């Protein structure tokens, strides 16, 4: 998704129509989840530990591993 699309969605989310805002917020959430997964995969590929990633996200190592560990991101060093 391009930045211009995200900007439009955020404008819609803060507009006067709550239903359109909810739909826009849901789309932004889906895009952020996708982006987070990509960045976790890249961090793991570069050798970052689950603990480093979890600390950056502000969640536990167990939570980040549960969410992303089953997607082929796990490396033997952890």
mmCIF file with all atom_site columns, N, CA and C in Angstrom:
data_model
loop_
_atom_site.group_PDB
_atom_site.id
_atom_site.type_symbol
_atom_site.label_atom_id
_atom_site.label_alt_id
_atom_site.label_comp_id
_atom_site.label_asym_id
_atom_site.label_entity_id
_atom_site.label_seq_id
_atom_site.pdbx_PDB_ins_code
_atom_site.Cartn_x
_atom_site.Cartn_y
_atom_site.Cartn_z
_atom_site.occupancy
_atom_site.B_iso_or_equiv
_atom_site.pdbx_formal_charge
_atom_site.auth_seq_id
_atom_site.auth_comp_id
_atom_site.auth_asym_id
_atom_site.auth_atom_id
_atom_site.pdbx_PDB_model_num
ATOM 1   N N  . UNK A 1 1  ? 0.842   -1.172  0.000  1.00 0.00 ? 1  UNK A N  1
ATOM 2   C CA . UNK A 1 1  ? 0.000   0.000   0.000  1.00 0.00 ? 1  UNK A CA 1
ATOM 3   C C  . UNK A 1 1  ? 0.892   1.241   0.000  1.00 0.00 ? 1  UNK A C  1
ATOM 4   N N  . UNK A 1 2  ? 0.528   2.204   -0.780 1.00 0.00 ? 2  UNK A N  1
ATOM 5   C CA . UNK A 1 2  ? 1.311   3.429   -0.882 1.00 0.00 ? 2  UNK A CA 1
ATOM 6   C C  . UNK A 1 2  ? 0.975   4.393   0.251  1.00 0.00 ? 2  UNK A C  1
ATOM 7   N N  . UNK A 1 3  ? 1.903   5.282   0.526  1.00 0.00 ? 3  UNK A N  1
ATOM 8   C CA . UNK A 1 3  ? 1.718   6.263   1.594  1.00 0.00 ? 3  UNK A CA 1
ATOM 9   C C  . UNK A 1 3  ? 0.488   7.119   1.342  1.00 0.00 ? 3  UNK A C  1
ATOM 10  N N  . UNK A 1 4  ? 0.259   7.499   0.105  1.00 0.00 ? 4  UNK A N  1
ATOM 11  C CA . UNK A 1 4  ? -0.913  8.332   -0.200 1.00 0.00 ? 4  UNK A CA 1
ATOM 12  C C  . UNK A 1 4  ? -2.213  7.613   0.159  1.00 0.00 ? 4  UNK A C  1
ATOM 13  N N  . UNK A 1 5  ? -2.240  6.295   -0.030 1.00 0.00 ? 5  UNK A N  1
ATOM 14  C CA . UNK A 1 5  ? -3.430  5.529   0.333  1.00 0.00 ? 5  UNK A CA 1
ATOM 15  C C  . UNK A 1 5  ? -3.613  5.500   1.847  1.00 0.00 ? 5  UNK A C  1
ATOM 16  N N  . UNK A 1 6  ? -2.504  5.338   2.577  1.00 0.00 ? 6  UNK A N  1
ATOM 17  C CA . UNK A 1 6  ? -2.585  5.348   4.034  1.00 0.00 ? 6  UNK A CA 1
ATOM 18  C C  . UNK A 1 6  ? -3.041  6.703   4.555  1.00 0.00 ? 6  UNK A C  1
ATOM 19  N N  . UNK A 1 7  ? -2.544  7.772   3.950  1.00 0.00 ? 7  UNK A N  1
ATOM 20  C CA . UNK A 1 7  ? -2.962  9.114   4.362  1.00 0.00 ? 7  UNK A CA 1
ATOM 21  C C  . UNK A 1 7  ? -4.457  9.310   4.134  1.00 0.00 ? 7  UNK A C  1
ATOM 22  N N  . UNK A 1 8  ? -4.947  8.855   3.006  1.00 0.00 ? 8  UNK A N  1
ATOM 23  C CA . UNK A 1 8  ? -6.380  8.955   2.723  1.00 0.00 ? 8  UNK A CA 1
ATOM 24  C C  . UNK A 1 8  ? -7.190  8.157   3.743  1.00 0.00 ? 8  UNK A C  1
ATOM 25  N N  . UNK A 1 9  ? -6.724  6.967   4.073  1.00 0.00 ? 9  UNK A N  1
ATOM 26  C CA . UNK A 1 9  ? -7.424  6.150   5.069  1.00 0.00 ? 9  UNK A CA 1
ATOM 27  C C  . UNK A 1 9  ? -7.441  6.819   6.434  1.00 0.00 ? 9  UNK A C  1
ATOM 28  N N  . UNK A 1 10 ? -6.319  7.432   6.830  1.00 0.00 ? 10 UNK A N  1
ATOM 29  C CA . UNK A 1 10 ? -6.297  8.094   8.137  1.00 0.00 ? 10 UNK A CA 1
ATOM 30  C C  . UNK A 1 10 ? -7.205  9.318   8.150  1.00 0.00 ? 10 UNK A C  1
ATOM 31  N N  . UNK A 1 11 ? -7.278  10.026  7.039  1.00 0.00 ? 11 UNK A N  1
ATOM 32  C CA . UNK A 1 11 ? -8.222  11.157  6.955  1.00 0.00 ? 11 UNK A CA 1
ATOM 33  C C  . UNK A 1 11 ? -9.663  10.653  7.066  1.00 0.00 ? 11 UNK A C  1
ATOM 34  N N  . UNK A 1 12 ? -9.942  9.565   6.387  1.00 0.00 ? 12 UNK A N  1
ATOM 35  C CA . UNK A 1 12 ? -11.287 8.989   6.439  1.00 0.00 ? 12 UNK A CA 1
ATOM 36  C C  . UNK A 1 12 ? -11.614 8.526   7.858  1.00 0.00 ? 12 UNK A C  1
ATOM 37  N N  . UNK A 1 13 ? -10.634 7.922   8.522  1.00 0.00 ? 13 UNK A N  1
ATOM 38  C CA . UNK A 1 13 ? -10.846 7.400   9.871  1.00 0.00 ? 13 UNK A CA 1
ATOM 39  C C  . UNK A 1 13 ? -11.156 8.506   10.870 1.00 0.00 ? 13 UNK A C  1
ATOM 40  N N  . UNK A 1 14 ? -10.681 9.706   10.613 1.00 0.00 ? 14 UNK A N  1
ATOM 41  C CA . UNK A 1 14 ? -10.916 10.815  11.541 1.00 0.00 ? 14 UNK A CA 1
ATOM 42  C C  . UNK A 1 14 ? -12.019 11.752  11.057 1.00 0.00 ? 14 UNK A C  1
ATOM 43  N N  . UNK A 1 15 ? -12.724 11.366  10.005 1.00 0.00 ? 15 UNK A N  1
ATOM 44  C CA . UNK A 1 15 ? -13.787 12.193  9.444  1.00 0.00 ? 15 UNK A CA 1
ATOM 45  C C  . UNK A 1 15 ? -15.079 12.088  10.234 1.00 0.00 ? 15 UNK A C  1
ATOM 46  N N  . UNK A 1 16 ? -16.131 12.625  9.651  1.00 0.00 ? 16 UNK A N  1
ATOM 47  C CA . UNK A 1 16 ? -17.432 12.702  10.317 1.00 0.00 ? 16 UNK A CA 1
ATOM 48  C C  . UNK A 1 16 ? -18.252 11.415  10.257 1.00 0.00 ? 16 UNK A C  1
ATOM 49  N N  . UNK A 1 17 ? -17.975 10.541  9.311  1.00 0.00 ? 17 UNK A N  1
ATOM 50  C CA . UNK A 1 17 ? -18.761 9.318   9.131  1.00 0.00 ? 17 UNK A CA 1
ATOM 51  C C  . UNK A 1 17 ? -18.118 8.180   9.927  1.00 0.00 ? 17 UNK A C  1
ATOM 52  N N  . UNK A 1 18 ? -18.748 7.769   11.047 1.00 0.00 ? 18 UNK A N  1
ATOM 53  C CA . UNK A 1 18 ? -18.119 6.745   11.879 1.00 0.00 ? 18 UNK A CA 1
ATOM 54  C C  . UNK A 1 18 ? -18.001 5.376   11.202 1.00 0.00 ? 18 UNK A C  1
ATOM 55  N N  . UNK A 1 19 ? -18.932 5.026   10.333 1.00 0.00 ? 19 UNK A N  1
ATOM 56  C CA . UNK A 1 19 ? -18.868 3.727   9.647  1.00 0.00 ? 19 UNK A CA 1
ATOM 57  C C  . UNK A 1 19 ? -17.715 3.727   8.645  1.00 0.00 ? 19 UNK A C  1
ATOM 58  N N  . UNK A 1 20 ? -17.589 4.793   7.889  1.00 0.00 ? 20 UNK A N  1
ATOM 59  C CA . UNK A 1 20 ? -16.454 4.908   6.962  1.00 0.00 ? 20 UNK A CA 1
ATOM 60  C C  . UNK A 1 20 ? -15.148 4.956   7.749  1.00 0.00 ? 20 UNK A C  1
ATOM 61  N N  . UNK A 1 21 ? -15.163 5.627   8.886  1.00 0.00 ? 21 UNK A N  1
ATOM 62  C CA . UNK A 1 21 ? -13.973 5.690   9.730  1.00 0.00 ? 21 UNK A CA 1
ATOM 63  C C  . UNK A 1 21 ? -13.566 4.331   10.257 1.00 0.00 ? 21 UNK A C  1
ATOM 64  N N  . UNK A 1 22 ? -14.539 3.547   10.678 1.00 0.00 ? 22 UNK A N  1
ATOM 65  C CA . UNK A 1 22 ? -14.240 2.198   11.159 1.00 0.00 ? 22 UNK A CA 1
ATOM 66  C C  . UNK A 1 22 ? -13.669 1.322   10.056 1.00 0.00 ? 22 UNK A C  1
ATOM 67  N N  . UNK A 1 23 ? -14.244 1.419   8.874  1.00 0.00 ? 23 UNK A N  1
ATOM 68  C CA . UNK A 1 23 ? -13.730 0.634   7.744  1.00 0.00 ? 23 UNK A CA 1
ATOM 69  C C  . UNK A 1 23 ? -12.299 1.050   7.423  1.00 0.00 ? 23 UNK A C  1
ATOM 70  N N  . UNK A 1 24 ? -12.031 2.349   7.448  1.00 0.00 ? 24 UNK A N  1
ATOM 71  C CA . UNK A 1 24 ? -10.676 2.838   7.177  1.00 0.00 ? 24 UNK A CA 1
ATOM 72  C C  . UNK A 1 24 ? -9.708  2.390   8.264  1.00 0.00 ? 24 UNK A C  1
ATOM 73  N N  . UNK A 1 25 ? -10.128 2.462   9.520  1.00 0.00 ? 25 UNK A N  1
ATOM 74  C CA . UNK A 1 25 ? -9.272  2.037   10.633 1.00 0.00 ? 25 UNK A CA 1
ATOM 75  C C  . UNK A 1 25 ? -8.942  0.551   10.532 1.00 0.00 ? 25 UNK A C  1
ATOM 76  N N  . UNK A 1 26 ? -9.919  -0.253  10.138 1.00 0.00 ? 26 UNK A N  1
ATOM 77  C CA . UNK A 1 26 ? -9.688  -1.692  9.974  1.00 0.00 ? 26 UNK A CA 1
ATOM 78  C C  . UNK A 1 26 ? -8.673  -1.955  8.867  1.00 0.00 ? 26 UNK A C  1
ATOM 79  N N  . UNK A 1 27 ? -8.769  -1.202  7.784  1.00 0.00 ? 27 UNK A N  1
ATOM 80  C CA . UNK A 1 27 ? -7.821  -1.360  6.679  1.00 0.00 ? 27 UNK A CA 1
ATOM 81  C C  . UNK A 1 27 ? -6.417  -0.937  7.090  1.00 0.00 ? 27 UNK A C  1
ATOM 82  N N  . UNK A 1 28 ? -6.308  0.144   7.834  1.00 0.00 ? 28 UNK A N  1
ATOM 83  C CA . UNK A 1 28 ? -4.994  0.589   8.334  1.00 0.00 ? 28 UNK A CA 1
ATOM 84  C C  . UNK A 1 28 ? -4.414  -0.481  9.255  1.00 0.00 ? 28 UNK A C  1
ATOM 85  N N  . UNK A 1 29 ? -5.249  -1.058  10.139 1.00 0.00 ? 29 UNK A N  1
ATOM 86  C CA . UNK A 1 29 ? -4.783  -2.102  11.048 1.00 0.00 ? 29 UNK A CA 1
ATOM 87  C C  . UNK A 1 29 ? -4.252  -3.308  10.283 1.00 0.00 ? 29 UNK A C  1
ATOM 88  N N  . UNK A 1 30 ? -4.973  -3.729  9.242  1.00 0.00 ? 30 UNK A N  1
ATOM 89  C CA . UNK A 1 30 ? -4.513  -4.868  8.428  1.00 0.00 ? 30 UNK A CA 1
ATOM 90  C C  . UNK A 1 30 ? -3.171  -4.559  7.759  1.00 0.00 ? 30 UNK A C  1
ATOM 91  N N  . UNK A 1 31 ? -3.032  -3.362  7.255  1.00 0.00 ? 31 UNK A N  1
ATOM 92  C CA . UNK A 1 31 ? -1.778  -2.978  6.597  1.00 0.00 ? 31 UNK A CA 1
ATOM 93  C C  . UNK A 1 31 ? -0.625  -2.917  7.599  1.00 0.00 ? 31 UNK A C  1
ATOM 94  N N  . UNK A 1 32 ? -0.874  -2.414  8.797  1.00 0.00 ? 32 UNK A N  1
ATOM 95  C CA . UNK A 1 32 ? 0.176   -2.353  9.816  1.00 0.00 ? 32 UNK A CA 1
ATOM 96  C C  . UNK A 1 32 ? 0.574   -3.749  10.284 1.00 0.00 ? 32 UNK A C  1
ATOM 97  N N  . UNK A 1 33 ? -0.385  -4.649  10.382 1.00 0.00 ? 33 UNK A N  1
ATOM 98  C CA . UNK A 1 33 ? -0.072  -6.041  10.736 1.00 0.00 ? 33 UNK A CA 1
ATOM 99  C C  . UNK A 1 33 ? 0.816   -6.679  9.666  1.00 0.00 ? 33 UNK A C  1
ATOM 100 N N  . UNK A 1 34 ? 0.484   -6.421  8.405  1.00 0.00 ? 34 UNK A N  1
ATOM 101 C CA . UNK A 1 34 ? 1.290   -6.955  7.309  1.00 0.00 ? 34 UNK A CA 1
ATOM 102 C C  . UNK A 1 34 ? 2.701   -6.377  7.355  1.00 0.00 ? 34 UNK A C  1
ATOM 103 N N  . UNK A 1 35 ? 2.805   -5.080  7.559  1.00 0.00 ? 35 UNK A N  1
ATOM 104 C CA . UNK A 1 35 ? 4.107   -4.431  7.625  1.00 0.00 ? 35 UNK A CA 1
ATOM 105 C C  . UNK A 1 35 ? 4.922   -4.947  8.802  1.00 0.00 ? 35 UNK A C  1
ATOM 106 N N  . UNK A 1 36 ? 4.290   -5.119  9.952  1.00 0.00 ? 36 UNK A N  1
ATOM 107 C CA . UNK A 1 36 ? 4.993   -5.652  11.120 1.00 0.00 ? 36 UNK A CA 1
ATOM 108 C C  . UNK A 1 36 ? 5.551   -7.045  10.832 1.00 0.00 ? 36 UNK A C  1
ATOM 109 N N  . UNK A 1 37 ? 4.756   -7.897  10.205 1.00 0.00 ? 37 UNK A N  1
ATOM 110 C CA . UNK A 1 37 ? 5.215   -9.246  9.870  1.00 0.00 ? 37 UNK A CA 1
ATOM 111 C C  . UNK A 1 37 ? 6.426   -9.199  8.941  1.00 0.00 ? 37 UNK A C  1
ATOM 112 N N  . UNK A 1 38 ? 6.393   -8.321  7.952  1.00 0.00 ? 38 UNK A N  1
ATOM 113 C CA . UNK A 1 38 ? 7.527   -8.174  7.031  1.00 0.00 ? 38 UNK A CA 1
ATOM 114 C C  . UNK A 1 38 ? 8.773   -7.729  7.795  1.00 0.00 ? 38 UNK A C  1
ATOM 115 N N  . UNK A 1 39 ? 8.606   -6.762  8.691  1.00 0.00 ? 39 UNK A N  1
ATOM 116 C CA . UNK A 1 39 ? 9.756   -6.235  9.428  1.00 0.00 ? 39 UNK A CA 1
ATOM 117 C C  . UNK A 1 39 ? 10.317  -7.258  10.425 1.00 0.00 ? 39 UNK A C  1
ATOM 118 N N  . UNK A 1 40 ? 9.443   -8.048  11.037 1.00 0.00 ? 40 UNK A N  1
ATOM 119 C CA . UNK A 1 40 ? 9.920   -9.117  11.923 1.00 0.00 ? 40 UNK A CA 1
ATOM 120 C C  . UNK A 1 40 ? 10.714  -10.128 11.112 1.00 0.00 ? 40 UNK A C  1
ATOM 121 N N  . UNK A 1 41 ? 10.202  -10.498 9.955  1.00 0.00 ? 41 UNK A N  1
ATOM 122 C CA . UNK A 1 41 ? 10.909  -11.453 9.092  1.00 0.00 ? 41 UNK A CA 1
ATOM 123 C C  . UNK A 1 41 ? 12.278  -10.896 8.701  1.00 0.00 ? 41 UNK A C  1
ATOM 124 N N  . UNK A 1 42 ? 12.336  -9.622  8.343  1.00 0.00 ? 42 UNK A N  1
ATOM 125 C CA . UNK A 1 42 ? 13.612  -9.001  7.970  1.00 0.00 ? 42 UNK A CA 1
ATOM 126 C C  . UNK A 1 42 ? 14.574  -8.946  9.162  1.00 0.00 ? 42 UNK A C  1
ATOM 127 N N  . UNK A 1 43 ? 14.053  -8.617  10.330 1.00 0.00 ? 43 UNK A N  1
ATOM 128 C CA . UNK A 1 43 ? 14.901  -8.567  11.526 1.00 0.00 ? 43 UNK A CA 1
ATOM 129 C C  . UNK A 1 43 ? 15.486  -9.939  11.837 1.00 0.00 ? 43 UNK A C  1
ATOM 130 N N  . UNK A 1 44 ? 14.654  -10.976 11.741 1.00 0.00 ? 44 UNK A N  1
ATOM 131 C CA . UNK A 1 44 ? 15.149  -12.335 11.989 1.00 0.00 ? 44 UNK A CA 1
ATOM 132 C C  . UNK A 1 44 ? 16.185  -12.732 10.951 1.00 0.00 ? 44 UNK A C  1
ATOM 133 N N  . UNK A 1 45 ? 15.944  -12.378 9.695  1.00 0.00 ? 45 UNK A N  1
ATOM 134 C CA . UNK A 1 45 ? 16.883  -12.712 8.620  1.00 0.00 ? 45 UNK A CA 1
ATOM 135 C C  . UNK A 1 45 ? 18.227  -12.026 8.833  1.00 0.00 ? 45 UNK A C  1
ATOM 136 N N  . UNK A 1 46 ? 18.221  -10.872 9.493  1.00 0.00 ? 46 UNK A N  1
ATOM 137 C CA . UNK A 1 46 ? 19.454  -10.145 9.779  1.00 0.00 ? 46 UNK A CA 1
ATOM 138 C C  . UNK A 1 46 ? 20.098  -10.592 11.093 1.00 0.00 ? 46 UNK A C  1
ATOM 139 N N  . UNK A 1 47 ? 19.506  -11.583 11.747 1.00 0.00 ? 47 UNK A N  1
ATOM 140 C CA . UNK A 1 47 ? 20.103  -12.160 12.942 1.00 0.00 ? 47 UNK A CA 1
ATOM 141 C C  . UNK A 1 47 ? 19.635  -11.596 14.263 1.00 0.00 ? 47 UNK A C  1
ATOM 142 N N  . UNK A 1 48 ? 18.628  -10.746 14.272 1.00 0.00 ? 48 UNK A N  1
ATOM 143 C CA . UNK A 1 48 ? 18.117  -10.210 15.533 1.00 0.00 ? 48 UNK A CA 1
ATOM 144 C C  . UNK A 1 48 ? 17.364  -11.300 16.287 1.00 0.00 ? 48 UNK A C  1
ATOM 145 N N  . UNK A 1 49 ? 17.450  -11.248 17.599 1.00 0.00 ? 49 UNK A N  1
ATOM 146 C CA . UNK A 1 49 ? 16.815  -12.270 18.431 1.00 0.00 ? 49 UNK A CA 1
ATOM 147 C C  . UNK A 1 49 ? 15.351  -11.933 18.667 1.00 0.00 ? 49 UNK A C  1
ATOM 148 N N  . UNK A 1 50 ? 14.618  -12.957 19.098 1.00 0.00 ? 50 UNK A N  1
ATOM 149 C CA . UNK A 1 50 ? 13.219  -12.736 19.459 1.00 0.00 ? 50 UNK A CA 1
ATOM 150 C C  . UNK A 1 50 ? 13.134  -11.730 20.594 1.00 0.00 ? 50 UNK A C  1
ATOM 151 N N  . UNK A 1 51 ? 14.077  -11.777 21.529 1.00 0.00 ? 51 UNK A N  1
ATOM 152 C CA . UNK A 1 51 ? 14.063  -10.842 22.660 1.00 0.00 ? 51 UNK A CA 1
ATOM 153 C C  . UNK A 1 51 ? 14.238  -9.399  22.184 1.00 0.00 ? 51 UNK A C  1
ATOM 154 N N  . UNK A 1 52 ? 15.132  -9.170  21.232 1.00 0.00 ? 52 UNK A N  1
ATOM 155 C CA . UNK A 1 52 ? 15.319  -7.815  20.689 1.00 0.00 ? 52 UNK A CA 1
ATOM 156 C C  . UNK A 1 52 ? 14.050  -7.325  20.006 1.00 0.00 ? 52 UNK A C  1
ATOM 157 N N  . UNK A 1 53 ? 13.460  -8.187  19.193 1.00 0.00 ? 53 UNK A N  1
ATOM 158 C CA . UNK A 1 53 ? 12.247  -7.817  18.457 1.00 0.00 ? 53 UNK A CA 1
ATOM 159 C C  . UNK A 1 53 ? 11.116  -7.546  19.441 1.00 0.00 ? 53 UNK A C  1
ATOM 160 N N  . UNK A 1 54 ? 10.964  -8.421  20.421 1.00 0.00 ? 54 UNK A N  1
ATOM 161 C CA . UNK A 1 54 ? 9.905   -8.252  21.417 1.00 0.00 ? 54 UNK A CA 1
ATOM 162 C C  . UNK A 1 54 ? 10.070  -6.947  22.185 1.00 0.00 ? 54 UNK A C  1
ATOM 163 N N  . UNK A 1 55 ? 11.295  -6.640  22.580 1.00 0.00 ? 55 UNK A N  1
ATOM 164 C CA . UNK A 1 55 ? 11.550  -5.396  23.303 1.00 0.00 ? 55 UNK A CA 1
ATOM 165 C C  . UNK A 1 55 ? 11.191  -4.176  22.481 1.00 0.00 ? 55 UNK A C  1
ATOM 166 N N  . UNK A 1 56 ? 11.509  -4.226  21.205 1.00 0.00 ? 56 UNK A N  1
ATOM 167 C CA . UNK A 1 56 ? 11.192  -3.117  20.314 1.00 0.00 ? 56 UNK A CA 1
ATOM 168 C C  . UNK A 1 56 ? 9.684   -2.943  20.166 1.00 0.00 ? 56 UNK A C  1
ATOM 169 N N  . UNK A 1 57 ? 8.959   -4.055  20.115 1.00 0.00 ? 57 UNK A N  1
ATOM 170 C CA . UNK A 1 57 ? 7.506   -4.008  19.976 1.00 0.00 ? 57 UNK A CA 1
ATOM 171 C C  . UNK A 1 57 ? 6.791   -3.755  21.300 1.00 0.00 ? 57 UNK A C  1
ATOM 172 N N  . UNK A 1 58 ? 7.523   -3.865  22.413 1.00 0.00 ? 58 UNK A N  1
ATOM 173 C CA . UNK A 1 58 ? 6.914   -3.646  23.720 1.00 0.00 ? 58 UNK A CA 1
ATOM 174 C C  . UNK A 1 58 ? 6.050   -4.796  24.187 1.00 0.00 ? 58 UNK A C  1
ATOM 175 N N  . UNK A 1 59 ? 6.398   -6.018  23.745 1.00 0.00 ? 59 UNK A N  1
ATOM 176 C CA . UNK A 1 59 ? 5.671   -7.212  24.160 1.00 0.00 ? 59 UNK A CA 1
ATOM 177 C C  . UNK A 1 59 ? 6.677   -8.256  24.618 1.00 0.00 ? 59 UNK A C  1
ATOM 178 N N  . UNK A 1 60 ? 6.193   -9.364  25.153 1.00 0.00 ? 60 UNK A N  1
ATOM 179 C CA . UNK A 1 60 ? 7.097   -10.402 25.641 1.00 0.00 ? 60 UNK A CA 1
ATOM 180 C C  . UNK A 1 60 ? 7.688   -11.204 24.481 1.00 0.00 ? 60 UNK A C  1
ATOM 181 N N  . UNK A 1 61 ? 8.823   -11.819 24.760 1.00 0.00 ? 61 UNK A N  1
ATOM 182 C CA . UNK A 1 61 ? 9.461   -12.688 23.774 1.00 0.00 ? 61 UNK A CA 1
ATOM 183 C C  . UNK A 1 61 ? 8.511   -13.826 23.392 1.00 0.00 ? 61 UNK A C  1
ATOM 184 N N  . UNK A 1 62 ? 7.809   -14.343 24.373 1.00 0.00 ? 62 UNK A N  1
ATOM 185 C CA . UNK A 1 62 ? 6.878   -15.437 24.121 1.00 0.00 ? 62 UNK A CA 1
ATOM 186 C C  . UNK A 1 62 ? 5.747   -14.998 23.190 1.00 0.00 ? 62 UNK A C  1
ATOM 187 N N  . UNK A 1 63 ? 5.252   -13.785 23.402 1.00 0.00 ? 63 UNK A N  1
ATOM 188 C CA . UNK A 1 63 ? 4.145   -13.284 22.573 1.00 0.00 ? 63 UNK A CA 1
ATOM 189 C C  . UNK A 1 63 ? 4.579   -13.106 21.121 1.00 0.00 ? 63 UNK A C  1
ATOM 190 N N  . UNK A 1 64 ? 5.765   -12.516 20.920 1.00 0.00 ? 64 UNK A N  1
ATOM 191 C CA . UNK A 1 64 ? 6.222   -12.291 19.548 1.00 0.00 ? 64 UNK A CA 1
ATOM 192 C C  . UNK A 1 64 ? 6.545   -13.619 18.869 1.00 0.00 ? 64 UNK A C  1
ATOM 193 N N  . UNK A 1 65 ? 7.109   -14.548 19.619 1.00 0.00 ? 65 UNK A N  1
ATOM 194 C CA . UNK A 1 65 ? 7.428   -15.851 19.037 1.00 0.00 ? 65 UNK A CA 1
ATOM 195 C C  . UNK A 1 65 ? 6.156   -16.619 18.701 1.00 0.00 ? 65 UNK A C  1
ATOM 196 N N  . UNK A 1 66 ? 5.145   -16.527 19.575 1.00 0.00 ? 66 UNK A N  1
ATOM 197 C CA . UNK A 1 66 ? 3.877   -17.200 19.308 1.00 0.00 ? 66 UNK A CA 1
ATOM 198 C C  . UNK A 1 66 ? 3.226   -16.642 18.039 1.00 0.00 ? 66 UNK A C  1
ATOM 199 N N  . UNK A 1 67 ? 3.294   -15.313 17.881 1.00 0.00 ? 67 UNK A N  1
ATOM 200 C CA . UNK A 1 67 ? 2.652   -14.679 16.739 1.00 0.00 ? 67 UNK A CA 1
ATOM 201 C C  . UNK A 1 67 ? 3.396   -14.932 15.432 1.00 0.00 ? 67 UNK A C  1
ATOM 202 N N  . UNK A 1 68 ? 4.729   -14.926 15.483 1.00 0.00 ? 68 UNK A N  1
ATOM 203 C CA . UNK A 1 68 ? 5.512   -14.995 14.250 1.00 0.00 ? 68 UNK A CA 1
ATOM 204 C C  . UNK A 1 68 ? 6.402   -16.230 14.131 1.00 0.00 ? 68 UNK A C  1
ATOM 205 N N  . UNK A 1 69 ? 6.613   -16.955 15.201 1.00 0.00 ? 69 UNK A N  1
ATOM 206 C CA . UNK A 1 69 ? 7.539   -18.078 15.188 1.00 0.00 ? 69 UNK A CA 1
ATOM 207 C C  . UNK A 1 69 ? 7.124   -19.231 14.299 1.00 0.00 ? 69 UNK A C  1
ATOM 208 N N  . UNK A 1 70 ? 5.833   -19.426 14.109 1.00 0.00 ? 70 UNK A N  1
ATOM 209 C CA . UNK A 1 70 ? 5.347   -20.519 13.291 1.00 0.00 ? 70 UNK A CA 1
ATOM 210 C C  . UNK A 1 70 ? 5.343   -20.215 11.800 1.00 0.00 ? 70 UNK A C  1
ATOM 211 N N  . UNK A 1 71 ? 5.855   -19.069 11.423 1.00 0.00 ? 71 UNK A N  1
ATOM 212 C CA . UNK A 1 71 ? 5.830   -18.664 10.013 1.00 0.00 ? 71 UNK A CA 1
ATOM 213 C C  . UNK A 1 71 ? 7.186   -18.855 9.352  1.00 0.00 ? 71 UNK A C  1
ATOM 214 N N  . UNK A 1 72 ? 7.988   -19.758 9.893  1.00 0.00 ? 72 UNK A N  1
ATOM 215 C CA . UNK A 1 72 ? 9.287   -20.011 9.282  1.00 0.00 ? 72 UNK A CA 1
ATOM 216 C C  . UNK A 1 72 ? 10.326  -18.959 9.611  1.00 0.00 ? 72 UNK A C  1
ATOM 217 N N  . UNK A 1 73 ? 10.088  -18.179 10.676 1.00 0.00 ? 73 UNK A N  1
ATOM 218 C CA . UNK A 1 73 ? 11.030  -17.127 11.043 1.00 0.00 ? 73 UNK A CA 1
ATOM 219 C C  . UNK A 1 73 ? 12.007  -17.573 12.109 1.00 0.00 ? 73 UNK A C  1
ATOM 220 N N  . UNK A 1 74 ? 11.743  -18.702 12.721 1.00 0.00 ? 74 UNK A N  1
ATOM 221 C CA . UNK A 1 74 ? 12.575  -19.144 13.833 1.00 0.00 ? 74 UNK A CA 1
ATOM 222 C C  . UNK A 1 74 ? 13.955  -19.571 13.347 1.00 0.00 ? 74 UNK A C  1
ATOM 223 N N  . UNK A 1 75 ? 14.949  -19.135 14.074 1.00 0.00 ? 75 UNK A N  1
ATOM 224 C CA . UNK A 1 75 ? 16.320  -19.536 13.782 1.00 0.00 ? 75 UNK A CA 1
ATOM 225 C C  . UNK A 1 75 ? 16.894  -20.243 14.999 1.00 0.00 ? 75 UNK A C  1
ATOM 226 N N  . UNK A 1 76 ? 17.754  -21.192 14.800 1.00 0.00 ? 76 UNK A N  1
ATOM 227 C CA . UNK A 1 76 ? 18.246  -22.076 15.855 1.00 0.00 ? 76 UNK A CA 1
ATOM 228 C C  . UNK A 1 76 ? 18.935  -21.340 16.999 1.00 0.00 ? 76 UNK A C  1
ATOM 229 N N  . UNK A 1 77 ? 19.420  -20.123 16.828 1.00 0.00 ? 77 UNK A N  1
ATOM 230 C CA . UNK A 1 77 ? 20.188  -19.461 17.875 1.00 0.00 ? 77 UNK A CA 1
ATOM 231 C C  . UNK A 1 77 ? 19.346  -19.085 19.090 1.00 0.00 ? 77 UNK A C  1
ATOM 232 N N  . UNK A 1 78 ? 18.011  -19.058 18.998 1.00 0.00 ? 78 UNK A N  1
ATOM 233 C CA . UNK A 1 78 ? 17.177  -18.691 20.143 1.00 0.00 ? 78 UNK A CA 1
ATOM 234 C C  . UNK A 1 78 ? 16.651  -19.905 20.848 1.00 0.00 ? 78 UNK A C  1
#
